[in-house]
């Protein structure tokens, strides 16, 4: 029997002293994924991204840092999670291959 995973998405905003604030939009806002299915989350910025951070938060726990992207075209992977930064399109994506119950939680992007 396949498990159903609920993934909620949120946004963290970071602001460096010399960088004006920016708006980040994550899509989809929330979704339910069946175990074994792939999942892609997009994070789009209103301004040029100089760096982007991805985090995960399990229910009732603190934030878990997943990865940081700093260069356009940069792609990083850890286990079944891959993230890529596209500076020209001012966006990043987080892709999870073959979701497992351990992937359930809230995923957040933060830019600077």
Short mmCIF file of C-alpha atoms in Angstrom, two decimals:
data_model
loop_
_atom_site.label_atom_id
_atom_site.label_comp_id
_atom_site.label_asym_id
_atom_site.label_seq_id
_atom_site.Cartn_x
_atom_site.Cartn_y
_atom_site.Cartn_z
CA UNK A 1 0.00 0.00 0.00
CA UNK A 2 1.39 3.39 -0.97
CA UNK A 3 1.62 6.07 1.66
CA UNK A 4 0.36 9.55 0.92
CA UNK A 5 2.76 12.35 1.88
CA UNK A 6 1.69 15.90 2.57
CA UNK A 7 4.18 18.59 1.64
CA UNK A 8 3.58 22.19 2.65
CA UNK A 9 5.58 25.00 1.18
CA UNK A 10 6.64 28.28 2.67
CA UNK A 11 9.04 31.10 2.05
CA UNK A 12 11.80 32.57 4.16
CA UNK A 13 12.99 36.02 3.28
CA UNK A 14 16.57 37.04 3.95
CA UNK A 15 17.88 40.53 3.53
CA UNK A 16 21.55 41.45 3.42
CA UNK A 17 22.57 44.93 4.52
CA UNK A 18 23.26 46.09 0.95
CA UNK A 19 20.51 44.17 -0.83
CA UNK A 20 17.01 45.60 -1.03
CA UNK A 21 14.20 43.32 0.04
CA UNK A 22 12.74 40.99 -2.51
CA UNK A 23 9.63 38.94 -2.81
CA UNK A 24 9.86 35.20 -3.25
CA UNK A 25 7.01 33.10 -4.53
CA UNK A 26 6.90 29.36 -4.16
CA UNK A 27 4.75 27.05 -6.21
CA UNK A 28 2.83 24.97 -5.72
CA UNK A 29 1.63 26.32 -2.35
CA UNK A 30 0.90 22.84 -1.02
CA UNK A 31 0.47 19.36 -2.38
CA UNK A 32 -0.09 15.77 -1.48
CA UNK A 33 2.27 13.25 -3.08
CA UNK A 34 2.05 9.47 -3.22
CA UNK A 35 5.07 7.55 -2.00
CA UNK A 36 7.44 6.77 -4.86
CA UNK A 37 6.35 9.75 -6.98
CA UNK A 38 8.61 12.65 -7.94
CA UNK A 39 8.04 16.20 -6.70
CA UNK A 40 9.29 19.58 -7.94
CA UNK A 41 8.98 22.85 -6.02
CA UNK A 42 9.72 26.20 -7.69
CA UNK A 43 10.89 29.38 -5.99
CA UNK A 44 10.74 32.60 -8.05
CA UNK A 45 12.17 35.97 -7.03
CA UNK A 46 11.04 39.49 -7.91
CA UNK A 47 14.72 40.53 -8.14
CA UNK A 48 18.05 39.02 -9.09
CA UNK A 49 19.06 36.20 -6.78
CA UNK A 50 22.60 36.39 -5.38
CA UNK A 51 22.09 33.22 -3.41
CA UNK A 52 19.27 30.91 -2.49
CA UNK A 53 18.81 28.60 0.49
CA UNK A 54 16.50 25.59 0.75
CA UNK A 55 15.22 24.36 4.12
CA UNK A 56 12.90 21.67 5.39
CA UNK A 57 10.86 21.70 8.57
CA UNK A 58 9.34 18.56 10.01
CA UNK A 59 6.15 18.99 11.96
CA UNK A 60 6.88 20.33 15.46
CA UNK A 61 10.64 20.66 14.86
CA UNK A 62 13.12 23.35 13.84
CA UNK A 63 14.42 24.17 10.39
CA UNK A 64 16.81 21.76 8.67
CA UNK A 65 19.23 23.35 6.21
CA UNK A 66 19.21 21.41 2.92
CA UNK A 67 21.50 23.38 0.60
CA UNK A 68 22.66 26.79 -0.60
CA UNK A 69 23.07 27.83 -4.22
CA UNK A 70 25.22 30.86 -5.05
CA UNK A 71 26.01 30.82 -8.78
CA UNK A 72 23.71 30.87 -11.78
CA UNK A 73 23.37 27.40 -13.21
CA UNK A 74 24.65 25.82 -10.01
CA UNK A 75 23.08 22.47 -9.23
CA UNK A 76 23.50 20.49 -6.02
CA UNK A 77 22.25 17.08 -4.99
CA UNK A 78 22.01 15.25 -1.69
CA UNK A 79 20.49 11.80 -1.57
CA UNK A 80 17.20 12.07 -3.53
CA UNK A 81 17.02 15.89 -3.42
CA UNK A 82 18.36 18.10 -6.22
CA UNK A 83 18.25 21.91 -6.40
CA UNK A 84 19.26 24.26 -9.20
CA UNK A 85 19.57 28.06 -9.41
CA UNK A 86 18.67 29.89 -12.62
CA UNK A 87 19.78 33.52 -12.16
CA UNK A 88 18.52 34.66 -15.56
CA UNK A 89 14.98 33.50 -14.83
CA UNK A 90 15.34 34.54 -11.17
CA UNK A 91 14.23 31.16 -9.91
CA UNK A 92 15.30 27.92 -8.32
CA UNK A 93 13.75 24.50 -8.16
CA UNK A 94 13.94 21.70 -5.63
CA UNK A 95 13.29 18.21 -7.02
CA UNK A 96 12.74 15.10 -4.90
CA UNK A 97 13.01 11.76 -6.68
CA UNK A 98 10.85 8.86 -5.48
CA UNK A 99 9.36 10.54 -2.38
CA UNK A 100 9.45 8.62 0.87
CA UNK A 101 7.62 9.26 4.18
CA UNK A 102 10.83 10.90 5.47
CA UNK A 103 10.33 13.67 2.86
CA UNK A 104 7.03 14.84 4.42
CA UNK A 105 7.23 18.34 5.87
CA UNK A 106 7.37 22.02 5.06
CA UNK A 107 9.89 23.16 2.45
CA UNK A 108 11.09 26.74 2.42
CA UNK A 109 13.25 28.84 0.12
CA UNK A 110 15.11 31.96 1.19
CA UNK A 111 17.01 34.35 -1.03
CA UNK A 112 19.62 37.04 -0.62
#
